[in-house]
Amino acid sequence: QVQLVESGGGSVEAGGSRRLSCVGSGYTYGWHCMGWFRQAPGREREGVASIDRDGNIKYAEFVKGRFTISQDGAKNLTLQMNSLKPEDTAMYYCKAQVWACDLRSLVTTSGPVGQGTQVTVSS
């Protein structure tokens, strides 16, 4: 079956960097869209960044200029996170979907989601 597995989370001081990776398996086709969303304790899920099959990229305002999403083929997705802030602390999830690629769709549409990787930023 389709699986997405994230890695790269951990603890980092404010201003530091982390690189998240998502590796897909169980499928041979390309998704219309892949992206990252996050969820902090007590808060709703929020879309962070997305990339569609044509390479169009969207970023949430709160990560613009700090995070970079990239894709290597249909099965490898990366999120480079720089200049991390304590408010970036959250569980980060990789998501794939067959339609739509706006940030809201990452948390409202169906599609495979990984188990998440925790990022903790200390001040």
PDB file of C-alpha atoms in Angstrom:
ATOM      1  CA  GLN A   1       0.000   0.000   0.000  1.00  0.00           C
ATOM      2  CA  VAL A   2       1.005   3.620  -0.327  1.00  0.00           C
ATOM      3  CA  GLN A   3       3.288   4.784   2.448  1.00  0.00           C
ATOM      4  CA  LEU A   4       4.947   8.087   3.200  1.00  0.00           C
ATOM      5  CA  VAL A   5       7.712   8.120   5.775  1.00  0.00           C
ATOM      6  CA  GLU A   6       9.104  11.339   7.199  1.00  0.00           C
ATOM      7  CA  SER A   7      12.454  11.812   8.880  1.00  0.00           C
ATOM      8  CA  GLY A   8      14.750  14.613   9.949  1.00  0.00           C
ATOM      9  CA  GLY A   9      12.902  16.052  12.892  1.00  0.00           C
ATOM     10  CA  GLY A  10      14.557  16.796  16.204  1.00  0.00           C
ATOM     11  CA  SER A  11      15.439  19.521  18.641  1.00  0.00           C
ATOM     12  CA  VAL A  12      17.178  22.685  17.564  1.00  0.00           C
ATOM     13  CA  GLU A  13      17.838  26.115  19.007  1.00  0.00           C
ATOM     14  CA  ALA A  14      16.145  29.169  17.593  1.00  0.00           C
ATOM     15  CA  GLY A  15      17.918  30.327  14.461  1.00  0.00           C
ATOM     16  CA  GLY A  16      19.008  26.828  13.595  1.00  0.00           C
ATOM     17  CA  SER A  17      18.073  24.589  10.684  1.00  0.00           C
ATOM     18  CA  ARG A  18      16.537  21.188  10.053  1.00  0.00           C
ATOM     19  CA  ARG A  19      16.013  19.273   6.859  1.00  0.00           C
ATOM     20  CA  LEU A  20      12.945  17.080   6.688  1.00  0.00           C
ATOM     21  CA  SER A  21      12.654  14.254   4.201  1.00  0.00           C
ATOM     22  CA  CYS A  22       9.664  12.259   3.032  1.00  0.00           C
ATOM     23  CA  VAL A  23      10.092   9.023   1.126  1.00  0.00           C
ATOM     24  CA  GLY A  24       7.160   7.420  -0.621  1.00  0.00           C
ATOM     25  CA  SER A  25       6.610   3.795  -1.502  1.00  0.00           C
ATOM     26  CA  GLY A  26       3.868   1.536  -2.786  1.00  0.00           C
ATOM     27  CA  TYR A  27       3.087   3.526  -5.913  1.00  0.00           C
ATOM     28  CA  THR A  28       4.578   4.091  -9.332  1.00  0.00           C
ATOM     29  CA  TYR A  29       2.654   7.118 -10.525  1.00  0.00           C
ATOM     30  CA  GLY A  30       3.279  10.741  -9.722  1.00  0.00           C
ATOM     31  CA  TRP A  31       0.948  12.659  -7.460  1.00  0.00           C
ATOM     32  CA  HIS A  32      -0.690  15.865  -8.538  1.00  0.00           C
ATOM     33  CA  CYS A  33       0.592  17.500  -5.383  1.00  0.00           C
ATOM     34  CA  MET A  34       2.819  16.829  -2.427  1.00  0.00           C
ATOM     35  CA  GLY A  35       3.358  19.019   0.555  1.00  0.00           C
ATOM     36  CA  TRP A  36       3.917  19.507   4.248  1.00  0.00           C
ATOM     37  CA  PHE A  37       1.533  20.504   6.962  1.00  0.00           C
ATOM     38  CA  ARG A  38       2.119  20.807  10.688  1.00  0.00           C
ATOM     39  CA  GLN A  39       0.244  20.625  13.928  1.00  0.00           C
ATOM     40  CA  ALA A  40       1.295  22.032  17.263  1.00  0.00           C
ATOM     41  CA  PRO A  41      -0.307  20.944  20.545  1.00  0.00           C
ATOM     42  CA  GLY A  42      -3.653  22.629  21.027  1.00  0.00           C
ATOM     43  CA  ARG A  43      -3.628  24.146  17.570  1.00  0.00           C
ATOM     44  CA  GLU A  44      -5.229  23.254  14.259  1.00  0.00           C
ATOM     45  CA  ARG A  45      -3.303  21.734  11.421  1.00  0.00           C
ATOM     46  CA  GLU A  46      -1.861  24.261   9.010  1.00  0.00           C
ATOM     47  CA  GLY A  47      -0.413  23.912   5.549  1.00  0.00           C
ATOM     48  CA  VAL A  48       3.252  24.831   5.341  1.00  0.00           C
ATOM     49  CA  ALA A  49       4.365  24.302   1.748  1.00  0.00           C
ATOM     50  CA  SER A  50       3.248  22.467  -1.363  1.00  0.00           C
ATOM     51  CA  ILE A  51       4.586  21.614  -4.789  1.00  0.00           C
ATOM     52  CA  ASP A  52       2.556  20.353  -7.738  1.00  0.00           C
ATOM     53  CA  ARG A  53       3.573  18.151 -10.614  1.00  0.00           C
ATOM     54  CA  ASP A  54       4.423  21.201 -12.727  1.00  0.00           C
ATOM     55  CA  GLY A  55       6.769  22.502 -10.070  1.00  0.00           C
ATOM     56  CA  ASN A  56       4.514  25.287  -8.826  1.00  0.00           C
ATOM     57  CA  ILE A  57       5.270  26.009  -5.192  1.00  0.00           C
ATOM     58  CA  LYS A  58       3.271  27.641  -2.446  1.00  0.00           C
ATOM     59  CA  TYR A  59       4.450  28.684   1.006  1.00  0.00           C
ATOM     60  CA  ALA A  60       2.575  29.809   4.044  1.00  0.00           C
ATOM     61  CA  GLU A  61       3.352  33.412   4.886  1.00  0.00           C
ATOM     62  CA  PHE A  62       4.851  32.416   8.196  1.00  0.00           C
ATOM     63  CA  VAL A  63       7.604  30.357   6.507  1.00  0.00           C
ATOM     64  CA  LYS A  64       8.311  32.381   3.384  1.00  0.00           C
ATOM     65  CA  GLY A  65      11.987  33.155   3.042  1.00  0.00           C
ATOM     66  CA  ARG A  66      12.903  30.577   5.674  1.00  0.00           C
ATOM     67  CA  PHE A  67      11.649  27.214   4.363  1.00  0.00           C
ATOM     68  CA  THR A  68      12.268  25.598   0.979  1.00  0.00           C
ATOM     69  CA  ILE A  69      10.315  22.685  -0.425  1.00  0.00           C
ATOM     70  CA  SER A  70      11.799  20.501  -3.124  1.00  0.00           C
ATOM     71  CA  GLN A  71      10.986  17.254  -4.849  1.00  0.00           C
ATOM     72  CA  ASP A  72      13.189  14.633  -6.419  1.00  0.00           C
ATOM     73  CA  GLY A  73      10.987  12.467  -8.604  1.00  0.00           C
ATOM     74  CA  ALA A  74       7.651  11.202  -7.395  1.00  0.00           C
ATOM     75  CA  LYS A  75       8.870   9.640  -4.190  1.00  0.00           C
ATOM     76  CA  ASN A  76      11.175  12.052  -2.442  1.00  0.00           C
ATOM     77  CA  LEU A  77      10.079  15.295  -0.875  1.00  0.00           C
ATOM     78  CA  THR A  78      12.236  17.609   1.205  1.00  0.00           C
ATOM     79  CA  LEU A  79      11.621  20.594   3.424  1.00  0.00           C
ATOM     80  CA  GLN A  80      14.668  22.668   4.272  1.00  0.00           C
ATOM     81  CA  MET A  81      13.903  24.771   7.308  1.00  0.00           C
ATOM     82  CA  ASN A  82      16.210  27.655   8.191  1.00  0.00           C
ATOM     83  CA  SER A  83      16.030  30.429  10.756  1.00  0.00           C
ATOM     84  CA  LEU A  84      13.747  28.320  12.895  1.00  0.00           C
ATOM     85  CA  LYS A  85      11.637  29.981  15.558  1.00  0.00           C
ATOM     86  CA  PRO A  86      10.076  28.537  18.702  1.00  0.00           C
ATOM     87  CA  GLU A  87       6.658  28.949  17.080  1.00  0.00           C
ATOM     88  CA  ASP A  88       7.749  26.467  14.401  1.00  0.00           C
ATOM     89  CA  THR A  89       7.625  23.748  17.033  1.00  0.00           C
ATOM     90  CA  ALA A  90       5.154  21.148  15.776  1.00  0.00           C
ATOM     91  CA  MET A  91       4.700  17.719  14.327  1.00  0.00           C
ATOM     92  CA  TYR A  92       5.365  17.931  10.604  1.00  0.00           C
ATOM     93  CA  TYR A  93       3.555  15.671   8.180  1.00  0.00           C
ATOM     94  CA  CYS A  94       4.128  14.809   4.543  1.00  0.00           C
ATOM     95  CA  LYS A  95       1.017  14.569   2.375  1.00  0.00           C
ATOM     96  CA  ALA A  96       0.255  13.480  -1.163  1.00  0.00           C
ATOM     97  CA  GLN A  97      -2.936  14.160  -3.071  1.00  0.00           C
ATOM     98  CA  VAL A  98      -4.464  13.691  -6.480  1.00  0.00           C
ATOM     99  CA  TRP A  99      -6.041  17.119  -6.882  1.00  0.00           C
ATOM    100  CA  ALA A 100      -5.650  20.673  -5.641  1.00  0.00           C
ATOM    101  CA  CYS A 101      -2.428  22.030  -4.273  1.00  0.00           C
ATOM    102  CA  ASP A 102      -3.314  25.091  -2.253  1.00  0.00           C
ATOM    103  CA  LEU A 103      -2.139  25.038   1.336  1.00  0.00           C
ATOM    104  CA  ARG A 104      -5.619  24.627   2.753  1.00  0.00           C
ATOM    105  CA  SER A 105      -6.157  21.498   0.680  1.00  0.00           C
ATOM    106  CA  LEU A 106      -3.260  19.857   2.479  1.00  0.00           C
ATOM    107  CA  VAL A 107      -5.367  19.717   5.620  1.00  0.00           C
ATOM    108  CA  THR A 108      -8.836  19.345   4.126  1.00  0.00           C
ATOM    109  CA  THR A 109      -8.594  16.789   1.330  1.00  0.00           C
ATOM    110  CA  SER A 110      -8.036  13.077   1.470  1.00  0.00           C
ATOM    111  CA  GLY A 111      -4.740  11.454   0.613  1.00  0.00           C
ATOM    112  CA  PRO A 112      -1.915   9.505   2.178  1.00  0.00           C
ATOM    113  CA  VAL A 113      -0.161  11.110   5.111  1.00  0.00           C
ATOM    114  CA  GLY A 114       3.007  10.038   6.871  1.00  0.00           C
ATOM    115  CA  GLN A 115       3.333   9.349  10.558  1.00  0.00           C
ATOM    116  CA  GLY A 116       4.918  12.729  11.204  1.00  0.00           C
ATOM    117  CA  THR A 117       8.242  13.929  12.509  1.00  0.00           C
ATOM    118  CA  GLN A 118       8.559  16.201  15.530  1.00  0.00           C
ATOM    119  CA  VAL A 119      10.444  19.479  15.316  1.00  0.00           C
ATOM    120  CA  THR A 120      11.129  21.286  18.575  1.00  0.00           C
ATOM    121  CA  VAL A 121      12.709  24.731  18.549  1.00  0.00           C
ATOM    122  CA  SER A 122      13.983  26.131  21.829  1.00  0.00           C
ATOM    123  CA  SER A 123      14.522  29.806  22.517  1.00  0.00           C
TER     124      SER A 123
END
